Coordinates of C-alpha atoms and ligand atoms in Angstrom, one line a residue:
X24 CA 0.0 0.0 0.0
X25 CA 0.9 3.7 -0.2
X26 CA -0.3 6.1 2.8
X27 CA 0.2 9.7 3.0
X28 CA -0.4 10.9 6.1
X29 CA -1.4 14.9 6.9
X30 CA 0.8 17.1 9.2
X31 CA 3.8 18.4 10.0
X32 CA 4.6 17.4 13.5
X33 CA 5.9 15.0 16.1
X34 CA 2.6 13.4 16.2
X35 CA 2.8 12.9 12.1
X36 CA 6.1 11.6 12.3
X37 CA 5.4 9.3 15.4
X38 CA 2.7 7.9 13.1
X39 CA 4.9 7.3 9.8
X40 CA 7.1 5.3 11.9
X41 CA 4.6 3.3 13.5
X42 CA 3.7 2.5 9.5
X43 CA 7.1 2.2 8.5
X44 CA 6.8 -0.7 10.5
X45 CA 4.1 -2.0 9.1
X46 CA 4.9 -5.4 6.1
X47 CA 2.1 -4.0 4.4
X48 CA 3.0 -0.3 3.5
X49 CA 5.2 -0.1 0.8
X50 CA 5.2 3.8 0.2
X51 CA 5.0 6.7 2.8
X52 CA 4.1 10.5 1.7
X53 CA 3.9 13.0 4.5
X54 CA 1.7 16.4 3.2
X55 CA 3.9 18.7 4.4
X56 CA 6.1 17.0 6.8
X57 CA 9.5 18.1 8.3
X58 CA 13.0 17.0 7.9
X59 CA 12.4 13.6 10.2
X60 CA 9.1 12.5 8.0
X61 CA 11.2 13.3 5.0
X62 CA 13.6 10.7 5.8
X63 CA 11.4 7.6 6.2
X64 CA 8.4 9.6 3.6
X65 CA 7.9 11.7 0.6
X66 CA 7.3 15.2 1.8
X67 CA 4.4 16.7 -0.2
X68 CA 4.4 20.6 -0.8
X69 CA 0.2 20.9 -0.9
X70 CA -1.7 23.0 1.7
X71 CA -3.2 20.4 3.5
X72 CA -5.9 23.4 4.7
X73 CA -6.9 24.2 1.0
X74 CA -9.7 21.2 0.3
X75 CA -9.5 22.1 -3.4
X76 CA -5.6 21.6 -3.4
X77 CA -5.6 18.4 -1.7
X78 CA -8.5 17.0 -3.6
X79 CA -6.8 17.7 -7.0
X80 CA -3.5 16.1 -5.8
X81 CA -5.6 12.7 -4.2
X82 CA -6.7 12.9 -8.0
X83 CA -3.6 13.2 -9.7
X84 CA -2.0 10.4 -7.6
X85 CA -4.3 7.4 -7.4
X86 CA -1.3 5.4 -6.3
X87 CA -1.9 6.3 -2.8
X88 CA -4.2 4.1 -1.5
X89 CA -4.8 5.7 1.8
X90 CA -4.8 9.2 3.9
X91 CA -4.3 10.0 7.9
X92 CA -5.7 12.7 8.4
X93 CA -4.1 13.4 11.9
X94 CA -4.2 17.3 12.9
X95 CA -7.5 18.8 14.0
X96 CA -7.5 21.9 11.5
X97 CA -8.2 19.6 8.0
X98 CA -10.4 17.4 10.4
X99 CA -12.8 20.4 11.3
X100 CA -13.1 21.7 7.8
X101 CA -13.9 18.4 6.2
X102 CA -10.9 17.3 4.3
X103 CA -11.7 13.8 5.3
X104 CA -15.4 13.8 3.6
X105 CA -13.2 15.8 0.2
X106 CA -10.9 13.1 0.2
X107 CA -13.7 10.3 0.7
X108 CA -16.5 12.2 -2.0
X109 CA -13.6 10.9 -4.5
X110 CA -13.5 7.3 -3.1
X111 CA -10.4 7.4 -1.0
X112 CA -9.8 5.6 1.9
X113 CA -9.0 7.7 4.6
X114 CA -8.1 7.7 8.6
X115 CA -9.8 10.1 10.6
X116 CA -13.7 11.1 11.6
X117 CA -15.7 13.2 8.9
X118 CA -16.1 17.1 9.5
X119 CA -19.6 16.4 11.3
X120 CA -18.0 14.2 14.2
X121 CA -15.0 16.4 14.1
X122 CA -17.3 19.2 16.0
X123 CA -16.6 16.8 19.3
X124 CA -13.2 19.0 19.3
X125 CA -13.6 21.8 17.0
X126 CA -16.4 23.1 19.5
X127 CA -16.3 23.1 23.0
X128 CA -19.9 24.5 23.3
X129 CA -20.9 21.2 21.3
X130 CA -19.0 18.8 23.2
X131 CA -20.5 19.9 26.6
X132 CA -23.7 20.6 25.5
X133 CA -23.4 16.9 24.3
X134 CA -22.2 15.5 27.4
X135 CA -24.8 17.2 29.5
X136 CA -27.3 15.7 27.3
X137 CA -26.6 12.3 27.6
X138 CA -24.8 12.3 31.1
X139 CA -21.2 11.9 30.7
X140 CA -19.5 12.8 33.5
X141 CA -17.7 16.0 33.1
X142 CA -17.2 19.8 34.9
X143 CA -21.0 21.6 35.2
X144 CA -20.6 24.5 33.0
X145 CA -22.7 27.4 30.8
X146 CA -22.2 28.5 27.2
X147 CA -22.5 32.1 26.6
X148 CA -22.9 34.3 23.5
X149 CA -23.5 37.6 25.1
X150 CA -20.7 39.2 27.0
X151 CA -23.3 41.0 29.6
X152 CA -24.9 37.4 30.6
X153 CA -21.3 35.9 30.7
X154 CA -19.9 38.5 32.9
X155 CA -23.3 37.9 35.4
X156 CA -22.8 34.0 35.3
X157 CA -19.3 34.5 36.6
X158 CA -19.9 36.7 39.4
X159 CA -22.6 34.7 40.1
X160 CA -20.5 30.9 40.3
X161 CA -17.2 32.6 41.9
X162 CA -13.8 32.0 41.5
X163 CA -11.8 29.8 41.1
X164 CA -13.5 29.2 37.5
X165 CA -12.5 27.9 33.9
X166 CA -13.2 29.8 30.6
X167 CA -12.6 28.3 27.1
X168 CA -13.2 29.8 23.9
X169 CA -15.7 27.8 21.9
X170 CA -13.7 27.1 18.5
X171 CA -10.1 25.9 17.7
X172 CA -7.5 28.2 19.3
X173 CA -4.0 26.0 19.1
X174 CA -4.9 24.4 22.4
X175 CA -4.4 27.9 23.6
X176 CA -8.1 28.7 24.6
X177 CA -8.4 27.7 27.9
X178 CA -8.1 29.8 30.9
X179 CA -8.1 28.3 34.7
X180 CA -8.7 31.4 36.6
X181 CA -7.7 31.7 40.4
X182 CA -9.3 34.6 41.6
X183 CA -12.6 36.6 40.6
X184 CA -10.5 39.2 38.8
X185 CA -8.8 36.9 36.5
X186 CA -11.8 35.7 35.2
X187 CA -13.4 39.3 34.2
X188 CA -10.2 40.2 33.1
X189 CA -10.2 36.6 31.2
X190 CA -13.7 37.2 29.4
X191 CA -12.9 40.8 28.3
X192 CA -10.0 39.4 26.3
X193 CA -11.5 36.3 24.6
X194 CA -14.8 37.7 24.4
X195 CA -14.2 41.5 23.8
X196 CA -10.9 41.8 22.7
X197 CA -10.8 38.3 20.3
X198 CA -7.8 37.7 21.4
X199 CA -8.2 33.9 20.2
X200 CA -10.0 35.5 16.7
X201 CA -13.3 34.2 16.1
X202 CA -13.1 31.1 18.5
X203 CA -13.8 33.3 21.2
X204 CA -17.4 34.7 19.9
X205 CA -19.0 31.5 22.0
X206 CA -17.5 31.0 25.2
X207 CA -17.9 28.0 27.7
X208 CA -17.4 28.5 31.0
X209 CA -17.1 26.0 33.5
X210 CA -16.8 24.2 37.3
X211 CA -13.0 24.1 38.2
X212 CA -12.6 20.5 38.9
X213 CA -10.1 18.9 41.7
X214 CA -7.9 16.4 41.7
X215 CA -8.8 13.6 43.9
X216 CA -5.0 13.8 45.0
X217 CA -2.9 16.4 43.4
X218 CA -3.7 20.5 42.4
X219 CA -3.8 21.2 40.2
X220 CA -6.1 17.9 39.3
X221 CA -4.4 14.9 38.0
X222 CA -4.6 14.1 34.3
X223 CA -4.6 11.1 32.1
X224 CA -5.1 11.3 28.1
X225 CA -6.7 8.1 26.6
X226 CA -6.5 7.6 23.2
X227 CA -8.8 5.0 21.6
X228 CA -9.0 3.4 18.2
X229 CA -13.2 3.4 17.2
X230 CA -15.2 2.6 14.0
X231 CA -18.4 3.9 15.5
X232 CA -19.6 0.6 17.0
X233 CA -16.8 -1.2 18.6
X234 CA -14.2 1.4 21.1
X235 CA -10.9 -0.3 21.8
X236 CA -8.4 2.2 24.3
X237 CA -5.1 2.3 23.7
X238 CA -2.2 2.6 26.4
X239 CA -2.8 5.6 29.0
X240 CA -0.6 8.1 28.9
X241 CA -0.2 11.9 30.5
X242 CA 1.0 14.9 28.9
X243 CA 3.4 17.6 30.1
X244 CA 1.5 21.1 29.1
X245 CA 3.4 24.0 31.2
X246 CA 6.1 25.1 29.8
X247 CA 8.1 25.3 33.4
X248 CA 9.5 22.6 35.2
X249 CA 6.7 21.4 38.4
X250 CA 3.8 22.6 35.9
X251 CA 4.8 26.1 36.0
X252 CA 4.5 28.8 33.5
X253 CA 2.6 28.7 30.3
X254 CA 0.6 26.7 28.4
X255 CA 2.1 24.5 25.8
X256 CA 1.4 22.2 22.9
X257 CA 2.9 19.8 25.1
X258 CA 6.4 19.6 26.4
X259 CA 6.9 15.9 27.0
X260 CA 4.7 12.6 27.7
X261 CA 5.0 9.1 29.2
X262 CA 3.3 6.1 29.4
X263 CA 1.6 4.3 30.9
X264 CA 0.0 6.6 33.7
X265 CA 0.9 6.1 37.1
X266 CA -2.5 6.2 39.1
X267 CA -4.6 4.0 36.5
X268 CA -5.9 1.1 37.2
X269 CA -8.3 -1.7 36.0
X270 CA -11.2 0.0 38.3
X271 CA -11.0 3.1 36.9
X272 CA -10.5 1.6 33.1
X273 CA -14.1 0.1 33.4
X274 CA -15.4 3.1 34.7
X275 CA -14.5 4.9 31.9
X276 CA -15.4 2.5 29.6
X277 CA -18.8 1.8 31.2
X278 CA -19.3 5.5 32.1
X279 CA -17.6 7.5 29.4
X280 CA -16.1 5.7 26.0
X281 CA -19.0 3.4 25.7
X282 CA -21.6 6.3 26.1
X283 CA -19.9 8.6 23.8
X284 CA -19.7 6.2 21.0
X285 CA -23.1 5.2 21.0
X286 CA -24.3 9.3 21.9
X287 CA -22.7 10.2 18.6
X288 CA -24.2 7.6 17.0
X289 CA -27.6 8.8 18.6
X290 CA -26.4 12.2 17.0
X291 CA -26.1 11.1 13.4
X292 CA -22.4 12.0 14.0
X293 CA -21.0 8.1 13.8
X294 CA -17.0 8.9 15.1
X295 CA -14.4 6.7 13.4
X296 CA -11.3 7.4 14.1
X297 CA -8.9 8.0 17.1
X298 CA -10.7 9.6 19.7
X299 CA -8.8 11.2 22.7
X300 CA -10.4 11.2 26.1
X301 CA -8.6 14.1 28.3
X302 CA -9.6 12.8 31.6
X303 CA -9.3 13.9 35.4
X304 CA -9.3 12.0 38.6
X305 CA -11.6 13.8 40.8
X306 CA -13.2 12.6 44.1
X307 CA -16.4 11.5 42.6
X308 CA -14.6 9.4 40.1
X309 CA -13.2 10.0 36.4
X310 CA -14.7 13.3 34.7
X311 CA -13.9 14.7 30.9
X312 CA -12.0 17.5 30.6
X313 CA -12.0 17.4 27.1
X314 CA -12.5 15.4 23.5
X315 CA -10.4 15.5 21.2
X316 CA -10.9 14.6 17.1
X317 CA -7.5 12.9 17.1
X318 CA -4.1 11.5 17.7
X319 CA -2.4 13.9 20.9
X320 CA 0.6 15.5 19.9
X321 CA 2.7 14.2 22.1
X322 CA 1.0 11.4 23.3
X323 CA 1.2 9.5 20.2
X324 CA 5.2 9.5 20.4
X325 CA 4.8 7.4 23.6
X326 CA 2.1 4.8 23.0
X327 CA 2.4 3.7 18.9
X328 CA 6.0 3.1 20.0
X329 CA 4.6 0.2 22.1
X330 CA 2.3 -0.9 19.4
X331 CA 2.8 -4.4 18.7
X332 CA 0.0 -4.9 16.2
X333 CA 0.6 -4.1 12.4
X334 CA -1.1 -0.1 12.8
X335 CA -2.1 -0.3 9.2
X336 CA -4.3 -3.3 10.1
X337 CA -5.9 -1.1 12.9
X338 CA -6.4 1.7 10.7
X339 CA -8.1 -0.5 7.8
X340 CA -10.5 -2.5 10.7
X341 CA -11.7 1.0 11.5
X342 CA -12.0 2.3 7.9
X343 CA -14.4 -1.3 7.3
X344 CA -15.7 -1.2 10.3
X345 CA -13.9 -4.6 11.8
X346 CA -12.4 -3.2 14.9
X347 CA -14.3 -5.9 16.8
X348 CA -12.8 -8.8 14.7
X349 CA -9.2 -8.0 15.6
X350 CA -6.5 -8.0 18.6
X351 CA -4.5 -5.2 19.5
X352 CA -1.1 -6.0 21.4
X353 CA 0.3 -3.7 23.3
X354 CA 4.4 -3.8 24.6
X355 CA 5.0 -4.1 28.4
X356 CA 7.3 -1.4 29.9
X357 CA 7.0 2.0 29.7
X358 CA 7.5 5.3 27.3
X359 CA 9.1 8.8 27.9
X360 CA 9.4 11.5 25.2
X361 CA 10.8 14.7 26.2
X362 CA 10.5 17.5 24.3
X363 CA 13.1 20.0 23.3
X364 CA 11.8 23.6 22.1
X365 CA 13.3 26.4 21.2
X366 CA 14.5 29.3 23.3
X367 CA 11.5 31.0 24.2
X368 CA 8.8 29.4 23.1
X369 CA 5.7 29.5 23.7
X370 CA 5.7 32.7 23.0
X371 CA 8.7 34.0 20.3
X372 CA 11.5 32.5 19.0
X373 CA 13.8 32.6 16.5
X374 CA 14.3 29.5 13.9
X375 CA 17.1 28.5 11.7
X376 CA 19.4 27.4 14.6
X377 CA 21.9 24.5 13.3
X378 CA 21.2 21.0 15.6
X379 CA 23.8 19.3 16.2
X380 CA 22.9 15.0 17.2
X381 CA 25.4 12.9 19.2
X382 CA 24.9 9.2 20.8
X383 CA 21.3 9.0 21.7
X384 CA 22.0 5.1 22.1
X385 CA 18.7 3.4 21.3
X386 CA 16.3 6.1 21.6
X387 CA 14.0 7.6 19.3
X388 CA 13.9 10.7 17.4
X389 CA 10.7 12.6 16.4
X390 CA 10.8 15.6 14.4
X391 CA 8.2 18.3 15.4
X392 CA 9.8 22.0 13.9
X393 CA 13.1 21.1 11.7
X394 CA 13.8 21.4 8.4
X395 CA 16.7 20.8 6.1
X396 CA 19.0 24.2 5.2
X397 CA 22.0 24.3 2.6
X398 CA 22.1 20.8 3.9
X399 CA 22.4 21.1 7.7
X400 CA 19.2 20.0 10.5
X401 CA 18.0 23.1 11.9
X402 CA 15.2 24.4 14.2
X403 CA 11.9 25.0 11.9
X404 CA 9.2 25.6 14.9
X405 CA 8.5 26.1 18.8
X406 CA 8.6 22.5 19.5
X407 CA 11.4 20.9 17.0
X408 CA 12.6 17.4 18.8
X409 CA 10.9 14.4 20.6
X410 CA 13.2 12.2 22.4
X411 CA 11.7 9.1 22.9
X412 CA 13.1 6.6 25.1
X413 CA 11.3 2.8 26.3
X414 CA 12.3 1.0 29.4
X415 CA 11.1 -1.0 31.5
X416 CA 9.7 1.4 33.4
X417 CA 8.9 5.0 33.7
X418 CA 12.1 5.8 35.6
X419 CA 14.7 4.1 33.2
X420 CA 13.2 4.9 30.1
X421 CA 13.3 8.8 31.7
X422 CA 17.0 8.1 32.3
X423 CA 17.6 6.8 29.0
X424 CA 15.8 9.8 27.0
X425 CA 17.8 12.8 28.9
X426 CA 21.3 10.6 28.6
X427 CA 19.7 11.3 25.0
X428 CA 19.1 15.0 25.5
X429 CA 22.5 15.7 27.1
X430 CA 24.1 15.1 23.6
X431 CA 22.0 16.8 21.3
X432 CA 22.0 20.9 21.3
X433 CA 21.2 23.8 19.1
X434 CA 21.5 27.7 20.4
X435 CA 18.7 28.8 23.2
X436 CA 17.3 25.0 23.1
X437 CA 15.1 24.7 26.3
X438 CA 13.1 21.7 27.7
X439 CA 11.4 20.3 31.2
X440 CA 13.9 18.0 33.2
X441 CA 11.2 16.2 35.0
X442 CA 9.1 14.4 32.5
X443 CA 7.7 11.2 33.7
X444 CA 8.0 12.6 37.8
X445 CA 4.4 13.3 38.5
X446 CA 1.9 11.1 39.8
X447 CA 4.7 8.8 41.1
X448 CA 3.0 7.2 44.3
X449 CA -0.1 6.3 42.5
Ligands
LIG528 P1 -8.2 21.7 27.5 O1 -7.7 22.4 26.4 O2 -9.7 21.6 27.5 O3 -7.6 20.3 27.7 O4 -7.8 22.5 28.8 C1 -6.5 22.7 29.1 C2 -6.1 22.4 30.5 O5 -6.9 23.2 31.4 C3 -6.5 21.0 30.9 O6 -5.5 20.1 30.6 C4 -6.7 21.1 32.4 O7 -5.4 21.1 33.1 C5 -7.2 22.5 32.6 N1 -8.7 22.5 32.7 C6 -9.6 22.5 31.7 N2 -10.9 22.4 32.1 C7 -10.8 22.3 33.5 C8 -11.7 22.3 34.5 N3 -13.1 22.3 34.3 N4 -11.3 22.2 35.8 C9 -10.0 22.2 36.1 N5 -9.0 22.3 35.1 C10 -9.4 22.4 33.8
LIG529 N1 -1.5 16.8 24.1 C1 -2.7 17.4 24.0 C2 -3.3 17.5 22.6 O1 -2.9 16.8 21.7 O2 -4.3 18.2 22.5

């Protein structure tokens, strides 16, 4: 077979070589990639965001037999139902089950509807009513901008002030564009054991009737070592989590997976695809804190590593609607990726810096933001390395990645140095 998978990140590139793997794929394209996907794929210069553009080029190249459509931008505007209006195969849900990420009002509007356990909350059009609601519920309180804003849109506010403050800017000043003109605002959940609340991401394969969870894994999103400073796009996972058990997998399977499978079923908006649970461990049991459309970026670079099963077979039993009829194996051990940005990211940051790679023994590199310059690796984005390291557990594979990270270096690089701490005792 030939895939092309959609995306330029770590999460893209985690995926291509989970398939590289595969004894059935024969051809890789990556549309647009980075340096890392163009090693193992074809990189493909299309605008993956410009339907029209990527329609023509599925046309042009019927040797590819298959798309991933992993980021959630194409996924919300539909380039999965372009791609499949020409009779391609394609991984990833269609534009009208993509809403369970592309809009938060949706996805708790849905979850109130058919009880899913998540954070009581209130969606707001009107800036007057908003403003009331808060003053009303108190701090502390959690405000997210309807629409797609980068993982960006959230705001956990502390005190009283920080939320008015908070709903000025999204709602008045835009200052996440036209994601903020709904805004949902919401209970601040706790943590059963940890503030703020512990975290798990579960990722789950699903072909609209069958829901089969992958390994757990948690994210990293502060950019600040002990989960201070700003929100990121992620600055390191590992897998699996610490504090999950069987207990807690039935509940959300029994509670949550189960239920929203068959809800968007009930919805006319059949989900096939990965679907990502972002769950919390409160005191009255396992809550949502979000859906998302897709593969997490970077929970992916820790849990297809430990894929046993051929993840082209996966992709095809959820494409036909098989995921019941076959087995997916999972590696023992665990997974660390830590991630190494640039120098000041999140917020600016200059790219072009030259990379320089020494002994990383047997870990894994995933390319997030590189690119290839008069012939040398440098820095192409924020985020720009994964290092991915397995063990066999948490603590060596974490001692294996940063033996990694201590040889590779480029000018201002800057990452966490305690990936895979939290959550330790359970
Ligand atoms: P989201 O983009 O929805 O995943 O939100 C980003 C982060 O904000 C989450 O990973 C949580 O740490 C935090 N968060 C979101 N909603 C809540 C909530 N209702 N209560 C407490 N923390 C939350
Ligand atoms: N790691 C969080 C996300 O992919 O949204």
């Amino acid at each position: 077979m030939q895939v092309l998978v959609i995306g330029n990140g770590g999460r893209e590139h985690a995926i291509l070589q989970a398939l590289k793997k595969s004894k059935r794929v024969e051809k890789l394209y990556c549309m647009k990639g980075n340096a890392g996907t163009a090693e193992i794929a074809e990189n493909v210069n299309v605008d993956y965001m410009d339907a029209e553009a990527v329609k023509q080029f599925a046309l042009a190249n019927p040797q590819i037999d298959y798309y991933v459509v992993a980021p959630d931008d194409p996924l919300a505007i539909g380039i999965v139902d372009e791609l499949q209006s020409i009779g391609k195969r394609c991984f990833g849900p269609e534009k009208k089950a993509a809403i369970i990420e592309a809009s938060k009002a949706f996805a708790k509007q849905f979850m109130h509807k058919y009880n899913i356990p998540t954070a009581k909350s209130a969606t707001f059009e009107d800036y007057g009513e908003a403003l009331e609601y808060i003053r009303k519920e108190g701090a502390p309180i959690v405000l997210k901008a309807d629409g797609l804003a980068l993982g960006k849109g959230v705001l956990v506010c502390e005190t009283l002030k920080q939320a008015e403050e908070g709903l000025k800017d999204i709602m008045l000043n835009k200052s996440f564009g036209s994601a903020g003109n709904k805004i949902v605002i919401e209970e601040c959940m706790k943590g059963l054991k940890y503030t703020p609340g512990e975290e798990v991401s579960v990722l789950a394969f699903t072909d609209g009737k069958t829901i089969k969870p992958m390994i757990t894994s948690c994210d990293h999103k502060r950019s600040g070592d002990g989960d201070k400073g700003l929100n990121t796009g992620g600055m390191g996972t590992f897998s699996p989590c610490p504090f999950w058990t069987k207990e807690l997998e039935k509940q959300v399977m029994d509670e949550i997976m189960i239920p929203t499978v068959k809800a968007m079923n009930a919805e006319g908006r059949t989900f096939k695809g990965c679907l990502y649970f972002g769950l919390m461990r409160t005191d009255k049991g396992m809550k949502v804190v979000e859906y998302n459309s897709r593969f997490g970026d970077p929970e992916t670079q820790v849990v297809l590593p430990m894929l046993k099963t051929d993840l082209m077979d996966v992709f095809e039993a959820v494409t036909d609607g098989r995921l019941a009829d076959i087995d997916i194996e999972w590696e023992e051990g665990a997974c660390v990726c830590v991630v190494l940005a640039s120098g000041g990211y999140p917020v600016s940051y200059v790219k072009g810096k030259e990379i320089s790679i020494g002994d990383i023994g047997d870990c894994t590199l995933v390319h997030a933001g590189t690119a290839i310059k008069d012939g040398k690796l440098v820095t192409n984005g924020g985020r720009v390395l994964g290092v991915v390291a397995k063990g066999a557990d948490v603590e060596e594979a974490r001692k294996k990645a940063y033996a990694a990270v201590n040889n590779i270096s480029w000018e201002g690089m800057q990452y966490r140095k305690d990936i895979g701490i939290k959550y330790r005792e359970g």
